[in-house]
Each structure stands twice: as structure tokens, then as C-alpha cells.
């Protein structure tokens, strides 16, 4: 994990920052979704311009073909049915009637309900754009009071295929009108399921890339303390025997989600999910979130309770209206005869292009604002913290963001409804000039002592060794990833069996004497068995 300094005494550096923001008026009064802005096909694409984009739509399917990929969607539901590439009929795992290679789902319920996950089905198919350069399709559904069992949202799923681009773009517009029923939505996401028989190597960052166990191995394994964690006891590939598989071990902070995917060795190709921006994601750049996991599965997460709990539920009360655009996310496909690293590198180049092109100019919905409708804020951030320096210091490598004004209970960290715009860069371009902005660190009188570094990471604290019975071997010998191992919380009770830790100021060392997470202390006769049946019989002392 990368250390994020908010102030660096050794290398003071100027940090001009530039942020893009949606014009407030546009955010508060969204225009009609279908008032398609003049579409201007972007010069995106990794491949030389080739065939024109062709749309074929029939009773059950709509297919867009650009000579590189052929994307098939169910009509009018808008599920991703097929993706043909390099002679492979479908690089996705689709099994009718209800297992699709790609879908958008919402986990929700009415207040007090048990919660359910709904794969949102379109009911109306509309061709938004159809030119030789670009096709954009809409699969929309309109909620009505007679559909009480369906999530109270109007949903418009939009797919774009462009000439010469090896992949497709997907965005989703969700909207609640004023007066609609109360609801709690704890998750909005896109799910992609690359073909099981092909994609076995997962790559979610420069550092985390590996061969993965098979989904079947989880079925034959031993369930651990929660259903996501499984000890692989008889995997198909013996190399995975005795390892813990747990999708949470591959989570990354939202700012690190721009490129992730899977690689197939036969035929050699990559399936990538590119998220060029985090502006639509809940909770800001430091919110950890799932990436890809055993399945194979790859996710584009927009909102979820992961790592934060109930604070991240999108709650609607008293008929509150809402509208948000999730995406566009790009699905990118590449193929080359060389190795995994080459596929990753090429996908990374594509990701960088997409980031450069953001905000896109080719999106038809007026709810997605192109660059011309966005403003820019620039300035310089200083930190005034008398404990560290008598004069304000330039904030080095700080994350600077714009979000809706917080309330007493909701800061940007818990904001799930608005957009957020973050940067760490110093790009040019000024419209709203703030000049220097000084952040006054809250210190009530002289500071006598501090534990750790206030940098939104727990890197500096003590991370225990995992129980050797429950390891993920991939993370052994990677000190920065040690915290990902399963069951570390139980080590706390072994270190402090009777009482919680005591930290003596001036004597204790937070690298050794401060546990990296604040955990509950489990009190069992033995902490060696972390299986779900055994574990549930333990009780917790607070
Ligand atoms: C605290 O412990 C770490 C890890 O053992 C060590 O590197 C560091 O020098 C210690 N710091 C102090 C002030 O003793
Ligand atoms: C842990 O306990 C469960 C239930 O009692 C048992 O089935 C399992 O074999 C035990 N696992 C280990 C590694 O001891």
C-alpha cells in the first residue's frame, strides 16, 4: 500500500491543484435524459479505424458490431449476453435464462426489510445514436406505484460501441422522482463474468496479479468465519490447497480502481474493466472497495456498505428525489502473443487514454456533462498545523476534493448521493481561482503526544502474522499487503488474552504496540480454528 503523506517535512513542494466540477445548476436541475446532446465520436481507440459500426436488433437481442468486437445485449432487458472477440464466440459466461455475462444490480429494500439484490431489467429499447462511427443504445425501465416489489428507480442502461475501439462503454442513469416510496439501497454496481474456461489469471494493480483458484474450489472447501472466506481443501490445482480464498483480500481504495481484469492464456487475451473517473463513486478516493475475485468476476462498484457499514446505505425518506449517472465504465479487450505483463501494460495505456479523455465528449445523455459544461477550480493548499511547523506548509501530494457541503452527520466520506471530484495533479486551467487555501489543522492547545500519522492509512501500526493454517500464500513476503490476510483480528485476542492493550506514552512504540485495527476481542478456549461453525460458538467481550 502506498504511503499517502499529507505533509512531508523533508520535501516541501508546491501543490497547485485543479479540479473539475459539474456546474451546480446542472446538478440540481437535471435535464431530460433523452435530449441527446450532439454526439461527437471521440478519437478513442487502440486500433486503427476499421469497419463501420453496425447495429442489428431483433425481438430478443440487439447486436453491435464494429469489426473488432461484437456486443450482444438482451432486448429489452439490457443484460450483456455476449461479447465476441478474436474468433471467440463469447468471452463472457452466460447461461440462460438468468445468468448473464454482465449486469447492473441494486441491493435494496423498503426500510426494515431483509434486503434483496435485483438485477435491473429494462423494459424499453431505444436506439439513441446510430452512425457509422458510433452506436448508443438505451435499455430503460420506468418505475410505477404498481411495481412495489421493484426498486423504486427509473433506470436507463446505456451502451456505446465506437468505430475502431476494442471494447464498449457502459453507463447507467438512475432516478427517483419526488414522492416515491422510502427505500434503503446499500449497493449499486456492474458485474462482469469473464468465461470460466479461459480466464484464470487476475490482475487488479501493478502489484497484485496472480493465477486464481477456480470457483469450484470454493464449493469443495471449508467455510470460514463469514461466507466469503473459504479454506481451499481440495482445489483442482493442488498449488492452492491449504490457502484461504476471500474476495476482500483483493480490495483497493477507489482511487486505485481504474484498471482491473482477467487474462486468458488460451487464447491469449485480456478482459479489462476501466473506470476512468471516481466522480460517481460513493465515499471518496479512500473508500476501500472490491475489485475482481474468484469466479472469475470483475466489478465496477458505485455504492456499497463495504468497510463502512450502515453509514453507506443510500437512504431515501419523505419522497426525496435523486438522480445520478454511474459511469461510463469501459470494457476493453486486448490480445497479443506475449505474456501477462504485456497485456497488462497495453491495458494500462488504454486506461491512461480514457482518463485523458474524461469527461467524455461522445456520451449522448444530457445528464452526463461533457467538459464544456463543467467548471474548474484551481489553487494551492497549505496546512497550518502549529504542532508541526510555526508557519503554514505546502500540502505535498494531498488529495484535494470537491463534494456537496457536508452536514453534521454526513461528510464526503459517507456521502453516497452526490458526485465528488478529486485530484492530486497540477494540471493547468483556471476558471474559478481560489488562490492559496490554508487548512487549519484542528489542535486544541499544545499537543503533548500523538500515536501514528494522520494520513488515512494504518501502515505504521502493528500488523500481526497470520495464523499459518489460514494464509493466502500470494501475500506472503509482501509486508505492505500483510494486512490483507484472513483472520488477523483473532490474533489480537491471542496477544491480549485478558485485557486490552495499554500504550505507554514515551515508552511504547506504535509500530509494535498499537494494533493496526480496532477489533472486538474474541474469547474462545482456542483461537486456532477459524471455521464458521466453531467461530460462531465464541462469544465476544467488548
Ligand atoms: C519502533 O519500532 C520499529 C519497528 O520495530 C522500529 O523500526 C523503530 O525504530 C522503533 N521506533 C522507536 C522510536 O524506537
Ligand atoms: C474447525 O472446527 C470445525 C467444526 O468444529 C471442524 O469441522 C474443522 O475440521 C476444524 N478445522 C480445523 C482446521 O481444525
XYZ file of C-alpha atoms and ligand atoms in Angstrom:
570
model
C 0.000 0.000 0.000
C 1.303 3.360 -0.993
C 2.024 5.757 1.833
C -0.068 8.890 1.460
C 1.665 11.798 3.095
C -0.380 14.867 3.674
C 2.656 16.753 4.816
C 6.233 15.952 4.166
C 8.792 17.802 6.271
C 11.734 16.700 4.153
C 10.433 17.603 0.722
C 8.177 20.620 0.846
C 6.559 21.008 -2.516
C 4.087 23.346 -4.051
C 0.856 21.683 -4.890
C -1.245 23.589 -7.301
C -4.467 21.663 -7.731
C -7.064 21.624 -10.431
C -10.465 20.091 -10.118
C -13.301 19.652 -12.492
C -16.794 20.079 -11.203
C -20.227 19.739 -12.623
C -21.930 23.084 -12.775
C -24.187 23.206 -9.744
C -27.194 24.332 -11.718
C -26.903 21.300 -13.921
C -26.591 19.046 -10.911
C -29.603 20.459 -9.139
C -31.862 20.620 -12.157
C -31.002 17.708 -14.366
C -32.284 17.983 -17.866
C -34.192 15.244 -19.625
C -32.125 12.162 -20.190
C -33.026 11.727 -23.766
C -32.359 15.224 -25.000
C -29.344 13.775 -26.734
C -26.549 16.271 -26.960
C -24.866 16.414 -30.345
C -22.747 13.311 -30.326
C -19.220 13.744 -31.327
C -17.477 10.414 -31.623
C -14.233 10.634 -29.711
C -10.950 9.655 -31.226
C -10.681 6.937 -28.588
C -9.431 3.529 -29.564
C -6.353 1.437 -29.635
C -6.799 0.024 -33.074
C -6.665 1.632 -36.479
C -10.111 2.762 -37.644
C -11.764 -0.202 -39.266
C -15.254 -1.241 -40.180
C -18.264 0.958 -39.652
C -20.326 0.257 -36.567
C -23.357 -1.865 -37.389
C -26.469 -2.423 -35.320
C -28.731 -5.429 -35.738
C -31.758 -5.562 -33.495
C -34.276 -8.328 -33.270
C -37.019 -9.488 -30.926
C -34.751 -10.793 -28.145
C -31.325 -9.399 -28.946
C -29.557 -6.289 -30.115
C -26.059 -6.707 -31.518
C -23.491 -4.027 -32.232
C -20.522 -4.998 -34.373
C -17.522 -2.788 -35.151
C -15.404 -5.433 -36.823
C -13.254 -5.795 -33.680
C -15.831 -6.762 -31.095
C -19.444 -7.780 -31.332
C -21.563 -6.896 -28.298
C -24.896 -8.665 -27.857
C -27.485 -7.405 -25.384
C -30.811 -8.911 -24.443
C -33.720 -6.892 -25.753
C -35.339 -5.113 -23.976
C -33.770 -6.189 -20.626
C -30.310 -4.841 -21.455
C -28.257 -7.678 -19.970
C -24.854 -8.286 -21.519
C -25.410 -11.569 -23.324
C -22.354 -11.943 -25.487
C -19.040 -10.391 -26.380
C -17.320 -11.825 -29.433
C -13.624 -11.129 -29.869
C -10.761 -12.629 -31.882
C -12.853 -15.552 -33.058
C -14.081 -16.437 -29.558
C -17.859 -16.522 -29.815
C -18.348 -15.286 -26.257
C -15.609 -14.224 -23.844
C -18.306 -13.969 -21.163
C -20.025 -16.656 -19.100
C -23.696 -16.501 -19.991
C -26.229 -19.187 -19.129
C -29.825 -18.514 -19.929
C -32.320 -17.851 -18.560
C -30.805 -15.701 -15.835
C -27.032 -15.924 -15.651
C -25.610 -13.175 -17.811
C -22.070 -12.157 -18.612
C -22.751 -8.607 -17.463
C -25.468 -6.895 -15.466
C -26.269 -3.901 -13.283
C -27.785 -4.673 -9.916
C -29.097 -2.843 -6.877
C -29.266 -4.266 -3.355
C -32.151 -2.597 -1.613
C -35.323 -2.880 0.392
C -38.034 -0.830 1.943
C -36.961 0.358 5.414
C -36.939 -2.555 7.845
C -36.865 -5.163 5.056
C -34.416 -8.037 4.889
C -32.684 -6.764 1.769
C -32.615 -8.232 -1.727
C -30.488 -7.886 -4.803
C -32.242 -7.018 -8.024
C -30.712 -7.329 -11.472
C -32.455 -4.367 -13.001
C -34.343 -5.311 -16.174
C -35.002 -2.875 -18.965
C -38.500 -2.833 -20.450
C -37.946 -0.423 -23.317
C -35.299 -0.483 -26.037
C -34.320 2.759 -27.772
C -31.660 3.468 -30.368
C -30.096 6.737 -29.210
C -27.363 7.133 -31.816
C -26.750 5.096 -34.957
C -23.997 6.303 -37.237
C -21.079 4.619 -38.966
C -18.855 5.886 -36.135
C -20.928 5.147 -33.078
C -23.980 3.314 -31.826
C -25.540 4.120 -28.463
C -28.410 2.005 -27.156
C -30.720 2.522 -24.211
C -32.488 -0.185 -22.187
C -34.711 1.621 -19.736
C -37.318 0.842 -17.122
C -39.820 3.172 -15.547
C -40.996 2.537 -12.006
C -44.638 2.896 -11.114
C -46.523 2.522 -7.863
C -47.926 -0.792 -9.126
C -44.399 -2.302 -9.146
C -43.875 -2.321 -5.389
C -41.543 -5.301 -5.477
C -39.161 -3.488 -7.859
C -36.563 -0.971 -6.755
C -38.161 2.490 -6.855
C -35.851 3.840 -9.532
C -36.128 4.722 -13.182
C -33.089 3.060 -14.686
C -31.576 3.773 -18.079
C -28.728 1.456 -19.113
C -26.722 2.896 -21.978
C -24.225 1.011 -24.132
C -21.868 2.641 -26.622
C -19.750 0.969 -29.294
C -17.423 3.099 -31.400
C -15.611 2.538 -34.644
C -12.072 1.257 -34.121
C -12.432 0.698 -30.369
C -11.689 -2.718 -28.909
C -14.425 -2.760 -26.336
C -17.548 -0.916 -25.275
C -18.693 1.773 -22.868
C -21.499 1.345 -20.370
C -23.192 3.862 -18.120
C -26.369 3.800 -16.070
C -28.646 6.681 -15.153
C -30.717 6.096 -12.029
C -33.509 8.424 -10.981
C -36.112 8.674 -8.242
C -38.885 11.167 -8.566
C -40.232 13.284 -5.758
C -42.781 11.472 -3.612
C -41.589 7.945 -4.355
C -41.604 5.384 -1.511
C -38.947 5.256 1.190
C -36.112 2.890 0.346
C -32.691 1.821 1.584
C -30.225 0.992 -1.183
C -26.997 -0.460 0.048
C -25.317 -1.281 -3.222
C -25.218 -0.232 -6.883
C -22.731 -1.996 -9.129
C -21.965 -3.552 -12.508
C -20.899 -7.190 -12.543
C -18.872 -8.843 -15.312
C -18.324 -12.580 -15.611
C -15.488 -13.486 -17.980
C -15.563 -17.035 -19.314
C -14.613 -19.588 -16.649
C -12.767 -21.929 -19.005
C -10.497 -19.117 -20.273
C -9.762 -16.502 -17.618
C -7.603 -17.814 -14.769
C -5.087 -15.025 -14.135
C -6.323 -11.946 -12.301
C -4.660 -8.523 -12.340
C -6.023 -5.712 -10.184
C -2.956 -3.491 -9.764
C 0.719 -3.326 -10.732
C 1.474 -5.366 -7.610
C -1.471 -7.722 -7.277
C -1.587 -10.148 -10.189
C -1.843 -13.900 -9.861
C -3.259 -17.222 -11.006
C -6.501 -17.704 -9.120
C -8.239 -20.770 -7.756
C -11.415 -21.914 -9.503
C -14.862 -21.045 -8.263
C -15.499 -24.794 -7.869
C -12.647 -24.948 -5.338
C -14.683 -22.730 -3.051
C -17.581 -25.183 -3.196
C -15.418 -28.064 -2.040
C -13.574 -26.022 0.588
C -14.280 -25.307 4.230
C -16.354 -22.220 5.013
C -14.675 -19.886 7.466
C -15.965 -17.147 9.756
C -18.022 -15.487 7.004
C -19.240 -16.966 3.711
C -16.781 -15.035 1.529
C -13.779 -16.697 3.207
C -13.138 -20.334 2.306
C -10.209 -22.592 3.143
C -9.428 -24.491 -0.077
C -9.144 -28.130 0.896
C -9.373 -29.968 -2.431
C -8.776 -27.489 -5.242
C -8.481 -28.593 -8.867
C -4.931 -27.182 -8.982
C -3.014 -28.593 -5.983
C -0.987 -25.376 -5.654
C -3.994 -23.718 -3.984
C -4.504 -26.420 -1.342
C -4.487 -25.027 2.182
C -4.964 -21.423 1.085
C -7.725 -19.087 2.117
C -9.706 -17.518 -0.717
C -11.545 -14.354 0.250
C -12.605 -11.618 -2.160
C -11.976 -8.911 0.423
C -8.252 -9.645 0.252
C -8.182 -8.011 -3.184
C -9.939 -4.780 -2.250
C -8.389 -1.459 -3.189
C -9.186 2.142 -2.402
C -11.497 3.673 -5.031
C -8.725 5.882 -6.388
C -6.866 2.696 -7.389
C -9.763 1.095 -9.282
C -9.065 2.490 -12.715
C -7.874 -0.748 -14.276
C -8.575 -4.327 -13.314
C -9.356 -7.547 -15.082
C -8.546 -11.073 -16.114
C -6.180 -12.722 -18.553
C -6.729 -15.874 -20.594
C -3.728 -17.948 -21.665
C -5.541 -19.875 -24.347
C -6.216 -17.952 -26.458
C -4.030 -15.183 -25.090
C -6.250 -12.206 -24.315
C -7.209 -9.748 -21.623
C -10.627 -8.679 -20.359
C -10.440 -5.320 -18.597
C -12.788 -3.042 -16.722
C -11.594 0.555 -16.930
C -13.092 3.219 -14.647
C -11.578 6.499 -15.807
C -13.114 8.551 -13.004
C -14.317 8.077 -9.432
C -16.623 11.094 -9.540
C -19.748 8.955 -9.271
C -18.483 6.549 -6.598
C -19.661 6.853 -3.010
C -17.351 7.788 -0.179
C -14.403 9.454 -1.914
C -10.992 8.226 -3.035
C -10.046 6.354 0.145
C -13.131 4.162 0.340
C -11.875 0.575 0.003
C -13.924 -1.498 -2.388
C -13.992 -4.909 -4.030
C -12.188 -5.252 -7.363
C -12.171 -8.678 -9.065
C -12.349 -12.051 -7.408
C -12.560 -15.787 -7.804
C -15.349 -16.671 -10.218
C -13.974 -15.146 -12.386
C -15.768 -11.934 -11.549
C -14.881 -8.320 -12.142
C -16.859 -5.481 -10.585
C -17.463 -1.808 -11.160
C -18.654 -0.669 -7.720
C -20.614 2.564 -7.340
C -22.034 2.446 -3.805
C -21.770 -0.207 -1.100
C -21.562 -0.720 2.642
C -18.196 -2.485 2.353
C -15.743 -1.384 5.052
C -18.104 1.262 6.391
C -21.403 -0.402 7.240
C -24.782 1.224 7.578
C -23.400 4.735 7.134
C -23.011 3.971 3.459
C -26.597 2.930 2.809
C -28.310 5.283 0.382
C -31.447 6.084 2.349
C -34.460 7.818 0.868
C -37.105 9.226 3.133
C -40.043 11.586 2.723
C -40.156 11.231 -1.033
C -36.675 12.588 -1.626
C -35.845 12.753 -5.349
C -32.440 11.670 -6.692
C -30.658 11.295 -9.957
C -27.170 10.082 -10.687
C -25.093 8.881 -13.609
C -22.852 5.883 -12.855
C -20.057 5.582 -15.382
C -19.303 5.345 -18.221
C -17.123 2.369 -17.478
C -15.192 0.851 -20.366
C -14.810 -2.846 -21.050
C -11.600 -3.226 -23.013
C -10.307 -6.347 -24.743
C -6.769 -6.936 -25.916
C -4.787 -9.816 -27.308
C -1.151 -10.382 -28.125
C 1.078 -13.369 -28.303
C 3.336 -12.221 -25.464
C 2.937 -12.570 -21.717
C 0.674 -11.308 -18.943
C 2.838 -8.242 -18.371
C 2.413 -7.109 -21.974
C -1.372 -7.429 -21.806
C -1.446 -5.510 -18.513
C 0.822 -2.793 -19.929
C -1.306 -2.366 -23.031
C -4.485 -2.200 -20.928
C -2.820 0.390 -18.719
C -2.017 2.521 -21.753
C -5.681 2.289 -22.755
C -6.750 3.245 -19.226
C -4.482 6.298 -19.337
C -6.080 7.323 -22.650
C -9.545 7.030 -21.152
C -8.507 9.116 -18.145
C -7.138 11.769 -20.537
C -10.397 11.778 -22.470
C -12.521 12.225 -19.334
C -15.042 13.814 -19.274
C -16.066 12.095 -22.492
C -17.456 14.099 -25.369
C -19.350 11.227 -27.009
C -21.950 10.403 -24.354
C -25.436 11.205 -25.601
C -27.342 11.659 -22.346
C -27.662 15.265 -21.248
C -27.371 14.001 -17.662
C -23.691 13.301 -18.266
C -21.930 16.615 -18.518
C -19.131 16.994 -21.084
C -16.114 19.220 -20.454
C -17.801 22.311 -21.880
C -20.477 22.147 -19.182
C -18.046 21.710 -16.295
C -16.152 24.300 -14.322
C -12.629 24.284 -12.993
C -11.290 25.169 -9.572
C -7.604 25.759 -9.010
C -5.435 26.958 -6.185
C -2.784 25.982 -3.696
C -3.327 24.129 -0.448
C -1.410 24.992 2.700
C -1.591 23.187 6.029
C -1.410 25.280 9.161
C -0.536 22.923 11.980
C 1.369 24.673 14.726
C 2.401 21.321 16.173
C 4.398 20.570 13.029
C 5.592 23.969 11.884
C 5.248 27.572 13.069
C 4.284 28.713 9.570
C 1.832 27.087 7.114
C 3.426 24.420 4.929
C 2.539 23.421 1.386
C 0.432 20.273 1.390
C 2.527 17.794 -0.543
C 0.770 15.087 -2.562
C -2.504 15.857 -0.857
C -5.805 14.709 -2.227
C -7.994 17.714 -2.839
C -11.660 17.218 -3.479
C -14.951 18.906 -4.143
C -18.081 17.379 -2.687
C -21.508 18.505 -1.622
C -21.354 20.512 1.595
C -21.377 18.063 4.483
C -23.904 18.090 7.269
C -23.497 17.278 10.921
C -23.794 13.570 10.196
C -22.630 13.295 6.621
C -19.176 14.263 5.413
C -17.844 13.412 1.968
C -16.598 10.145 3.449
C -20.167 8.981 3.927
C -21.756 10.819 1.023
C -23.434 8.324 -1.262
C -25.781 10.566 -3.218
C -23.658 13.302 -4.746
C -20.693 13.487 -7.083
C -17.161 14.071 -5.831
C -14.222 15.478 -7.745
C -10.746 14.698 -6.529
C -7.307 15.397 -7.800
C -3.682 15.124 -6.908
C -2.458 16.729 -10.065
C -1.292 20.165 -11.066
C -2.826 20.460 -14.485
C -3.343 23.925 -15.912
C -6.669 25.615 -16.482
C -8.309 28.192 -14.242
C -11.851 29.454 -14.193
C -12.590 29.796 -10.507
C -9.344 30.877 -8.903
C -9.212 30.228 -5.205
C -5.586 31.260 -4.716
C -3.893 29.737 -1.693
C -6.244 27.861 0.630
C -4.963 27.183 4.125
C -6.213 24.206 6.048
C -6.024 24.882 9.752
C -5.428 21.582 11.475
C -7.703 21.319 14.500
C -5.493 21.435 17.598
C -6.980 22.483 20.906
C -3.963 23.880 22.692
C -0.484 22.382 22.696
C -0.244 18.763 21.524
C 1.529 16.604 24.106
C 1.646 13.347 22.186
C 0.326 11.638 19.095
C 0.053 7.999 18.042
C 0.657 7.334 14.355
C 0.471 9.518 11.275
C -2.844 11.175 10.304
C -2.705 10.024 6.671
C -5.789 7.806 6.291
C -3.703 4.651 6.402
C -2.778 2.280 9.209
C 0.529 1.276 7.613
C 2.622 2.452 10.505
C 0.929 0.300 13.145
C 1.483 -3.295 14.179
C 0.154 -5.906 11.750
C 0.364 -9.436 13.189
C 1.491 -12.511 11.299
C -1.433 -14.568 10.015
C -2.273 -17.922 11.510
C -0.278 -20.355 9.295
C -3.400 -22.515 8.930
C -5.268 -19.700 7.191
C -2.965 -17.964 4.804
C -3.162 -16.601 1.313
C 0.289 -17.608 0.033
C 0.264 -14.895 -2.598
C 0.676 -12.218 0.067
C 3.475 -13.953 1.995
C 6.680 -11.910 1.854
C 4.814 -8.739 0.839
C 4.919 -6.629 4.006
C 2.640 -3.927 2.585
C -0.063 -6.496 1.838
C 0.189 -8.386 5.124
C -2.957 -6.671 6.439
C -4.975 -8.452 3.709
C -4.561 -11.883 5.320
C -7.550 -13.667 6.754
C -8.265 -13.821 10.456
C -5.818 -11.196 11.710
C -8.470 -9.847 14.060
C -8.277 -13.066 16.053
C -4.567 -12.514 16.687
C -5.498 -9.550 18.852
C -7.091 -11.812 21.436
C -4.006 -14.013 21.439
C -1.768 -11.019 22.084
C -4.102 -9.539 24.682
C -5.991 -12.525 26.123
C -7.202 -10.877 29.332
C -7.185 -7.128 28.843
C -6.988 -4.655 26.011
C -3.660 -3.160 25.061
C -2.057 -0.437 27.152
C 0.033 2.117 25.334
C 2.549 3.984 27.499
C 3.327 7.408 26.108
C 7.059 7.865 25.754
C 7.714 4.154 26.239
C 5.546 2.251 23.765
C 6.222 2.283 20.049
C 3.196 2.426 17.758
C 4.935 0.197 15.180
C 4.947 -2.614 17.726
C 2.471 -1.766 20.457
C -0.560 -0.385 18.627
C -2.717 -2.950 16.827
C -3.449 -1.822 13.245
C -7.211 -2.155 13.624
C -9.629 -1.654 16.477
C -11.200 -5.070 16.772
C -13.513 -6.884 19.114
C -11.809 -9.372 21.384
C -12.990 -12.935 20.815
C -12.792 -15.120 23.867
C -12.601 -18.790 22.965
C -10.690 -21.535 24.626
C -8.693 -21.821 21.413
C -8.314 -19.327 18.634
C -6.750 -21.806 16.307
C -9.886 -22.845 14.481
C -11.463 -20.052 12.476
C -14.135 -22.153 10.772
C -17.616 -20.685 10.770
C -19.206 -23.395 12.920
C -16.540 -23.189 15.551
C -16.254 -19.449 15.447
C -19.937 -18.769 15.868
C -19.797 -20.559 19.190
C -17.324 -17.989 20.509
C -18.697 -15.027 22.288
C -17.466 -11.527 22.094
C -16.462 -9.370 25.001
C -16.380 -5.672 24.239
C 9.637 1.373 16.682
O 9.638 0.052 16.191
C 10.035 -0.050 14.837
C 9.793 -1.498 14.396
O 10.450 -2.383 15.254
C 11.464 0.421 14.689
O 11.861 0.338 13.339
C 11.566 1.854 15.177
O 12.902 2.291 15.139
C 11.010 1.985 16.593
N 10.943 3.385 16.959
C 11.444 3.857 18.083
C 11.272 5.302 18.325
O 12.007 3.134 18.880
C -12.640 -26.483 12.923
O -13.863 -26.817 13.534
C -14.831 -27.370 12.624
C -16.142 -27.513 13.375
O -15.956 -27.966 14.691
C -14.289 -28.697 12.073
O -15.217 -29.253 11.166
C -12.983 -28.422 11.343
O -12.420 -29.608 10.868
C -11.988 -27.684 12.250
N -10.876 -27.231 11.431
C -9.611 -27.333 11.834
C -8.595 -26.784 10.853
O -9.267 -27.796 12.913
